[in-house]
């Protein structure tokens, strides 16, 4: 039977019901496990290589993404593991020029030191000839500018050129889009954000269609050890059950906020892919099942952003997104190539009317 997103989120990765046992087993706190004196390890031998709480989380993520998954200690750990496991000296990769900036920093540093050449490409294009590339990576919607790329079209182009396509699905989550179903070879994401949504853990993951690709990445993880702890894995799995509900309110709040901001002459550069007037709307409306609760806009100056954040009562100044609390940050202070007054605004799950009223008051007071 095929279930809808809310049902899938609640039941993903759970064991078969057993009388007297919990719905979601608690975290297993163990590094070593008993070995057979003769044959050695059983199902679990050492937690860096196999761990039951992590495996349950990976099963849940894999169900939602549509391919087996591996969990990592952070989103950046997942991305770096994927790149280092799949590329070698002399390879060329295409990376988003307007996406998460530590990926570009990693390419300029570690990848360049290993002899891997990186080509930076805007999410919205135009795209260069992909011939000769080992891997193309997209982040869609892009963070922080919210441009959207056509995954199916780029998967076809990458495969025709002999390249792999990896998609960073952090902003969308697997309830917003399924890149593997659209032709991508790999999905990477930060589970720190909307996947788990409570701003209380760090997590990353890689999912893939080809078991051989995932085996290579898993072997890299075994040798480098970038695994999340048992309690973080359990918290993440527990939190995923409410993802559908959280995302629904976040999207509702983003739609209301975008409508508010679109009518204000003191706000410029508004971006939200759910707006019919947004440049990304045609692709997003065709490709995505829901639009994330992230809105971008410009208040004109760093000083006005500071006044806005100091006045707002329901908007926390913080540099993550996708959580149950509404947050905002001025991206230029963190290294993004954005205007001084550019704001990335992440809608939480507060009541929509309260959030709109609070933002309206803070914008008026910040002029």
Tab-separated table of C-alpha atoms in Angstrom:
chain	number	residue	atom	x	y	z
A	1	UNK	CA	0.000	0.000	0.000
A	2	UNK	CA	1.198	3.520	-0.812
A	3	UNK	CA	0.921	6.028	2.032
A	4	UNK	CA	1.007	9.825	2.062
A	5	UNK	CA	3.827	11.927	3.495
A	6	UNK	CA	2.461	12.332	7.016
A	7	UNK	CA	1.940	8.620	7.473
A	8	UNK	CA	5.320	7.800	5.982
A	9	UNK	CA	7.058	10.265	8.316
A	10	UNK	CA	5.435	8.765	11.403
A	11	UNK	CA	6.197	5.139	10.520
A	12	UNK	CA	9.546	5.410	8.697
A	13	UNK	CA	12.205	3.090	10.050
A	14	UNK	CA	10.131	1.605	12.877
A	15	UNK	CA	10.515	-2.095	13.721
A	16	UNK	CA	7.638	-4.530	13.383
A	17	UNK	CA	5.289	-4.260	16.383
A	18	UNK	CA	6.222	-6.604	19.226
A	19	UNK	CA	4.189	-7.041	22.377
A	20	UNK	CA	5.796	-5.290	25.298
A	21	UNK	CA	8.269	-3.317	23.205
A	22	UNK	CA	8.271	0.461	22.440
A	23	UNK	CA	7.252	1.887	19.083
A	24	UNK	CA	10.715	3.421	18.619
A	25	UNK	CA	13.417	1.591	20.588
A	26	UNK	CA	15.587	3.799	22.774
A	27	UNK	CA	19.171	4.651	21.852
A	28	UNK	CA	21.768	1.924	22.216
A	29	UNK	CA	24.736	3.347	24.128
A	30	UNK	CA	27.595	1.018	23.300
A	31	UNK	CA	30.886	1.215	21.456
A	32	UNK	CA	31.969	-2.471	21.530
A	33	UNK	CA	29.603	-5.437	21.455
A	34	UNK	CA	30.091	-9.047	22.555
A	35	UNK	CA	32.011	-11.136	20.040
A	36	UNK	CA	31.756	-14.843	19.448
A	37	UNK	CA	35.040	-16.282	20.800
A	38	UNK	CA	35.482	-18.319	17.632
A	39	UNK	CA	33.773	-16.507	14.751
A	40	UNK	CA	34.129	-12.908	15.971
A	41	UNK	CA	31.521	-10.160	15.378
A	42	UNK	CA	27.841	-10.869	15.074
A	43	UNK	CA	25.461	-8.304	13.559
A	44	UNK	CA	27.272	-5.594	15.511
A	45	UNK	CA	30.899	-5.551	16.479
A	46	UNK	CA	31.973	-1.924	16.942
A	47	UNK	CA	29.819	1.204	16.772
A	48	UNK	CA	31.970	3.119	14.292
A	49	UNK	CA	31.165	0.513	11.646
A	50	UNK	CA	27.705	-0.689	12.681
A	51	UNK	CA	25.306	0.685	15.270
A	52	UNK	CA	21.610	-0.240	15.688
A	53	UNK	CA	20.227	3.204	16.543
A	54	UNK	CA	22.026	4.728	13.573
A	55	UNK	CA	20.829	1.927	11.314
A	56	UNK	CA	17.197	2.551	12.319
A	57	UNK	CA	17.592	6.246	11.446
A	58	UNK	CA	19.221	5.369	8.123
A	59	UNK	CA	16.325	3.055	7.327
A	60	UNK	CA	13.867	5.893	8.030
A	61	UNK	CA	15.738	8.396	5.871
A	62	UNK	CA	16.127	5.820	3.115
A	63	UNK	CA	12.386	5.144	3.067
A	64	UNK	CA	11.639	8.844	2.603
A	65	UNK	CA	14.420	9.599	0.093
A	66	UNK	CA	13.764	6.472	-1.982
A	67	UNK	CA	17.210	4.890	-1.654
A	68	UNK	CA	19.472	3.455	1.051
A	69	UNK	CA	21.102	6.098	3.242
A	70	UNK	CA	24.163	6.642	5.415
A	71	UNK	CA	24.145	9.025	8.375
A	72	UNK	CA	27.043	11.363	9.180
A	73	UNK	CA	27.958	13.666	12.036
A	74	UNK	CA	26.902	16.780	10.063
A	75	UNK	CA	25.772	17.850	6.624
A	76	UNK	CA	29.253	19.056	5.760
A	77	UNK	CA	30.676	15.683	6.834
A	78	UNK	CA	28.247	13.977	4.463
A	79	UNK	CA	29.141	16.247	1.533
A	80	UNK	CA	32.890	15.985	2.058
A	81	UNK	CA	32.659	12.188	2.416
A	82	UNK	CA	30.713	11.896	-0.826
A	83	UNK	CA	33.221	14.021	-2.718
A	84	UNK	CA	36.339	12.424	-1.297
A	85	UNK	CA	34.999	8.905	-1.775
A	86	UNK	CA	34.010	9.406	-5.408
A	87	UNK	CA	36.607	11.734	-6.954
A	88	UNK	CA	40.357	11.459	-7.415
A	89	UNK	CA	43.274	13.511	-8.656
A	90	UNK	CA	42.678	14.783	-12.182
A	91	UNK	CA	38.873	14.737	-11.898
A	92	UNK	CA	36.713	17.800	-12.492
A	93	UNK	CA	33.528	18.524	-10.539
A	94	UNK	CA	30.818	21.168	-10.913
A	95	UNK	CA	29.602	22.719	-7.657
A	96	UNK	CA	26.923	25.341	-6.925
A	97	UNK	CA	28.414	28.817	-7.057
A	98	UNK	CA	25.529	30.248	-5.036
A	99	UNK	CA	24.923	27.439	-2.542
A	100	UNK	CA	26.258	26.631	0.910
A	101	UNK	CA	29.608	28.461	1.017
A	102	UNK	CA	31.625	25.877	3.052
A	103	UNK	CA	31.287	23.523	0.076
A	104	UNK	CA	33.124	26.030	-2.095
A	105	UNK	CA	35.711	26.545	0.648
A	106	UNK	CA	36.224	22.777	0.826
A	107	UNK	CA	36.688	22.664	-2.943
A	108	UNK	CA	39.227	25.498	-2.903
A	109	UNK	CA	41.144	23.820	-0.109
A	110	UNK	CA	41.007	20.038	0.293
A	111	UNK	CA	39.858	19.154	-3.224
A	112	UNK	CA	42.324	21.484	-4.908
A	113	UNK	CA	45.154	20.097	-2.755
A	114	UNK	CA	44.234	16.616	-4.006
A	115	UNK	CA	44.348	17.733	-7.644
A	116	UNK	CA	40.591	17.928	-8.181
A	117	UNK	CA	39.427	20.878	-10.288
A	118	UNK	CA	36.150	22.580	-9.371
A	119	UNK	CA	33.861	24.538	-11.689
A	120	UNK	CA	31.342	26.827	-9.999
A	121	UNK	CA	27.928	27.032	-11.648
A	122	UNK	CA	24.888	29.175	-10.724
A	123	UNK	CA	21.912	27.110	-9.622
A	124	UNK	CA	19.630	28.771	-12.158
A	125	UNK	CA	22.226	28.396	-14.927
A	126	UNK	CA	23.409	28.847	-17.534
A	127	UNK	CA	25.219	25.528	-17.299
A	128	UNK	CA	28.484	24.824	-19.097
A	129	UNK	CA	29.211	21.796	-21.239
A	130	UNK	CA	29.363	18.918	-18.746
A	131	UNK	CA	31.699	16.806	-20.845
A	132	UNK	CA	34.709	15.631	-18.878
A	133	UNK	CA	33.147	16.119	-15.441
A	134	UNK	CA	33.177	13.321	-12.902
A	135	UNK	CA	30.360	14.743	-10.781
A	136	UNK	CA	27.829	17.580	-10.890
A	137	UNK	CA	26.408	18.786	-7.577
A	138	UNK	CA	23.269	20.892	-7.228
A	139	UNK	CA	21.711	22.550	-4.222
A	140	UNK	CA	18.053	23.180	-4.972
A	141	UNK	CA	16.480	25.322	-3.658
A	142	UNK	CA	19.812	27.050	-3.243
A	143	UNK	CA	20.868	28.414	0.122
A	144	UNK	CA	20.531	31.330	0.588
A	145	UNK	CA	19.256	32.762	-2.734
A	146	UNK	CA	16.481	30.164	-3.282
A	147	UNK	CA	17.046	29.596	-6.988
A	148	UNK	CA	15.740	26.226	-8.188
A	149	UNK	CA	17.335	23.856	-10.720
A	150	UNK	CA	15.530	21.369	-12.958
A	151	UNK	CA	16.796	18.096	-11.497
A	152	UNK	CA	15.458	15.798	-14.216
A	153	UNK	CA	16.915	17.889	-17.036
A	154	UNK	CA	20.305	18.168	-15.361
A	155	UNK	CA	20.353	14.462	-14.524
A	156	UNK	CA	19.834	13.684	-18.198
A	157	UNK	CA	22.541	16.140	-19.240
A	158	UNK	CA	25.007	14.843	-16.639
A	159	UNK	CA	24.459	11.219	-17.572
A	160	UNK	CA	24.789	11.999	-21.273
A	161	UNK	CA	28.189	13.524	-20.453
A	162	UNK	CA	29.221	10.534	-18.326
A	163	UNK	CA	28.946	12.401	-15.008
A	164	UNK	CA	27.185	11.618	-11.752
A	165	UNK	CA	24.538	13.992	-10.407
A	166	UNK	CA	24.330	14.707	-6.656
A	167	UNK	CA	21.596	16.916	-5.194
A	168	UNK	CA	21.724	18.697	-1.846
A	169	UNK	CA	18.162	18.241	-0.569
A	170	UNK	CA	18.571	20.140	2.709
A	171	UNK	CA	16.080	22.948	2.101
A	172	UNK	CA	13.427	20.852	0.388
A	173	UNK	CA	13.660	17.687	2.541
A	174	UNK	CA	12.469	14.355	1.119
A	175	UNK	CA	8.888	15.516	1.689
A	176	UNK	CA	9.466	18.448	-0.641
A	177	UNK	CA	11.115	16.563	-3.488
A	178	UNK	CA	12.780	13.236	-4.233
A	179	UNK	CA	15.877	13.828	-6.383
A	180	UNK	CA	16.589	10.103	-6.771
A	181	UNK	CA	13.179	9.624	-8.391
A	182	UNK	CA	13.967	12.523	-10.732
A	183	UNK	CA	17.165	10.874	-11.962
A	184	UNK	CA	19.840	11.999	-9.499
A	185	UNK	CA	22.465	9.435	-8.530
A	186	UNK	CA	23.018	10.754	-5.006
A	187	UNK	CA	21.292	12.889	-2.417
A	188	UNK	CA	23.188	14.712	0.317
A	189	UNK	CA	21.650	16.811	3.048
A	190	UNK	CA	22.022	18.380	6.434
A	191	UNK	CA	19.577	16.660	8.754
A	192	UNK	CA	20.281	19.437	11.248
A	193	UNK	CA	17.715	21.600	9.504
A	194	UNK	CA	14.063	20.871	8.649
A	195	UNK	CA	14.416	17.082	8.551
A	196	UNK	CA	14.724	16.996	12.341
A	197	UNK	CA	13.621	20.577	12.959
A	198	UNK	CA	14.232	21.195	16.657
A	199	UNK	CA	17.628	22.948	16.556
A	200	UNK	CA	19.110	20.453	19.007
A	201	UNK	CA	21.447	18.235	16.998
A	202	UNK	CA	23.900	18.032	14.096
A	203	UNK	CA	23.319	15.435	11.396
A	204	UNK	CA	24.029	14.732	7.744
A	205	UNK	CA	23.280	11.940	5.315
A	206	UNK	CA	23.947	10.558	1.855
A	207	UNK	CA	21.454	8.437	-0.083
A	208	UNK	CA	22.053	6.746	-3.424
A	209	UNK	CA	20.399	4.570	-6.042
A	210	UNK	CA	23.532	2.569	-6.870
A	211	UNK	CA	24.689	0.286	-4.003
A	212	UNK	CA	28.249	0.393	-5.340
A	213	UNK	CA	28.402	4.174	-4.909
A	214	UNK	CA	27.028	3.949	-1.397
A	215	UNK	CA	29.457	1.132	-0.528
A	216	UNK	CA	32.366	3.368	-1.465
A	217	UNK	CA	31.046	6.179	0.706
A	218	UNK	CA	30.368	3.781	3.589
A	219	UNK	CA	33.895	2.463	3.392
A	220	UNK	CA	35.177	6.037	3.559
A	221	UNK	CA	33.034	6.610	6.635
A	222	UNK	CA	34.387	3.465	8.300
A	223	UNK	CA	37.953	4.598	7.720
A	224	UNK	CA	37.464	8.233	8.735
A	225	UNK	CA	34.884	7.786	11.490
A	226	UNK	CA	32.533	10.718	10.870
A	227	UNK	CA	29.491	9.045	12.434
A	228	UNK	CA	26.752	10.627	14.566
A	229	UNK	CA	26.263	9.470	18.138
A	230	UNK	CA	23.469	7.180	19.254
A	231	UNK	CA	21.477	9.823	21.110
A	232	UNK	CA	21.579	12.254	18.182
A	233	UNK	CA	20.388	9.465	15.885
A	234	UNK	CA	17.531	8.641	18.237
A	235	UNK	CA	16.551	12.308	18.599
A	236	UNK	CA	16.592	12.678	14.818
A	237	UNK	CA	14.424	9.607	14.247
A	238	UNK	CA	11.981	10.720	16.949
A	239	UNK	CA	11.773	14.221	15.452
A	240	UNK	CA	11.143	13.035	11.888
A	241	UNK	CA	7.701	11.768	12.907
A	242	UNK	CA	6.389	15.361	13.016
A	243	UNK	CA	8.127	16.538	9.847
A	244	UNK	CA	4.985	16.661	7.723
A	245	UNK	CA	3.155	18.774	10.317
A	246	UNK	CA	6.098	21.093	10.878
A	247	UNK	CA	6.695	21.666	7.181
A	248	UNK	CA	3.023	22.381	6.551
A	249	UNK	CA	2.989	25.233	9.092
A	250	UNK	CA	6.364	26.544	7.940
A	251	UNK	CA	5.154	26.702	4.339
A	252	UNK	CA	1.920	28.367	5.432
A	253	UNK	CA	3.905	30.976	7.350
A	254	UNK	CA	6.290	31.552	4.440
A	255	UNK	CA	3.389	32.117	2.056
A	256	UNK	CA	1.868	34.698	4.400
A	257	UNK	CA	5.207	36.390	4.989
A	258	UNK	CA	5.985	36.524	1.261
A	259	UNK	CA	2.591	38.141	0.639
A	260	UNK	CA	3.311	40.710	3.348
A	261	UNK	CA	6.784	41.523	2.061
A	262	UNK	CA	5.664	41.740	-1.559
A	263	UNK	CA	3.412	44.657	-0.620
A	264	UNK	CA	6.061	46.684	1.190
A	265	UNK	CA	8.098	49.234	-0.800
A	266	UNK	CA	10.765	49.254	1.941
A	267	UNK	CA	11.640	45.593	1.200
A	268	UNK	CA	13.448	44.595	-1.993
A	269	UNK	CA	14.826	41.431	-3.575
A	270	UNK	CA	12.049	39.187	-2.256
A	271	UNK	CA	12.531	35.488	-3.093
A	272	UNK	CA	10.252	32.583	-2.299
A	273	UNK	CA	9.768	29.864	-4.930
A	274	UNK	CA	6.100	29.520	-3.980
A	275	UNK	CA	5.261	32.993	-5.283
A	276	UNK	CA	3.914	32.900	-8.865
A	277	UNK	CA	6.044	35.989	-9.573
A	278	UNK	CA	9.270	34.339	-8.369
A	279	UNK	CA	11.780	33.393	-11.115
A	280	UNK	CA	11.995	29.870	-9.663
A	281	UNK	CA	8.240	29.303	-9.546
A	282	UNK	CA	7.833	27.523	-12.924
A	283	UNK	CA	10.397	24.828	-12.072
A	284	UNK	CA	9.550	24.632	-8.368
A	285	UNK	CA	5.815	24.223	-8.947
A	286	UNK	CA	6.470	21.379	-11.361
A	287	UNK	CA	9.228	19.622	-9.431
A	288	UNK	CA	8.418	20.088	-5.752
A	289	UNK	CA	5.557	18.730	-3.659
A	290	UNK	CA	5.877	21.600	-1.197
A	291	UNK	CA	7.925	24.773	-0.931
A	292	UNK	CA	10.159	25.173	2.140
A	293	UNK	CA	9.531	27.806	4.771
A	294	UNK	CA	12.578	29.908	3.853
A	295	UNK	CA	12.143	33.442	2.492
A	296	UNK	CA	14.922	35.790	1.343
A	297	UNK	CA	14.751	39.564	1.116
A	298	UNK	CA	16.834	42.733	1.413
A	299	UNK	CA	16.344	45.478	3.991
A	300	UNK	CA	18.903	47.767	2.401
A	301	UNK	CA	21.601	47.900	5.071
A	302	UNK	CA	23.229	45.926	7.843
A	303	UNK	CA	22.043	48.548	10.326
A	304	UNK	CA	18.403	48.112	9.393
A	305	UNK	CA	18.673	44.330	9.651
A	306	UNK	CA	20.072	44.752	13.160
A	307	UNK	CA	17.183	47.045	14.139
A	308	UNK	CA	14.659	44.628	12.659
A	309	UNK	CA	16.043	41.635	14.547
A	310	UNK	CA	16.381	43.594	17.801
A	311	UNK	CA	12.726	44.647	17.611
A	312	UNK	CA	11.113	41.372	16.555
A	313	UNK	CA	9.924	39.246	19.472
A	314	UNK	CA	9.199	36.028	17.569
A	315	UNK	CA	12.254	36.046	15.284
A	316	UNK	CA	15.461	34.718	16.806
A	317	UNK	CA	18.766	35.866	15.316
A	318	UNK	CA	20.431	32.574	14.433
A	319	UNK	CA	22.332	31.095	11.515
A	320	UNK	CA	20.467	27.854	10.894
A	321	UNK	CA	17.074	27.236	9.307
A	322	UNK	CA	14.205	24.775	9.218
A	323	UNK	CA	13.523	24.720	12.969
A	324	UNK	CA	10.288	25.102	14.904
A	325	UNK	CA	11.326	28.622	15.966
A	326	UNK	CA	11.396	31.407	13.399
A	327	UNK	CA	14.971	32.579	12.801
A	328	UNK	CA	16.739	35.047	10.555
A	329	UNK	CA	20.299	36.016	9.796
A	330	UNK	CA	22.195	38.508	7.679
A	331	UNK	CA	24.131	36.235	5.364
A	332	UNK	CA	26.958	38.629	4.467
A	333	UNK	CA	28.348	38.335	7.991
A	334	UNK	CA	28.851	34.594	7.486
A	335	UNK	CA	30.732	34.732	4.195
A	336	UNK	CA	27.985	34.517	1.577
A	337	UNK	CA	28.360	36.783	-1.450
A	338	UNK	CA	25.229	38.771	-0.695
A	339	UNK	CA	24.296	42.417	-0.205
A	340	UNK	CA	24.821	43.869	3.299
A	341	UNK	CA	21.077	43.976	3.962
A	342	UNK	CA	20.241	40.506	2.607
A	343	UNK	CA	18.224	38.426	5.090
A	344	UNK	CA	17.596	34.677	5.095
A	345	UNK	CA	14.366	34.236	7.019
A	346	UNK	CA	13.331	30.761	8.205
A	347	UNK	CA	9.706	30.456	9.265
A	348	UNK	CA	8.970	28.365	12.325
A	349	UNK	CA	5.674	26.897	13.432
A	350	UNK	CA	4.301	29.892	15.326
A	351	UNK	CA	0.704	30.900	14.604
A	352	UNK	CA	0.670	32.646	11.260
A	353	UNK	CA	-1.224	35.734	12.393
A	354	UNK	CA	1.144	36.265	15.322
A	355	UNK	CA	4.223	35.960	13.125
A	356	UNK	CA	2.900	38.337	10.467
A	357	UNK	CA	1.978	40.901	13.113
A	358	UNK	CA	5.392	40.649	14.759
A	359	UNK	CA	7.295	41.005	11.474
A	360	UNK	CA	5.110	43.940	10.399
A	361	UNK	CA	5.788	45.752	13.647
A	362	UNK	CA	9.523	45.071	13.495
A	363	UNK	CA	9.784	46.242	9.885
A	364	UNK	CA	7.902	49.467	10.689
A	365	UNK	CA	10.117	50.153	13.704
A	366	UNK	CA	13.342	49.437	11.802
A	367	UNK	CA	12.909	52.139	9.137
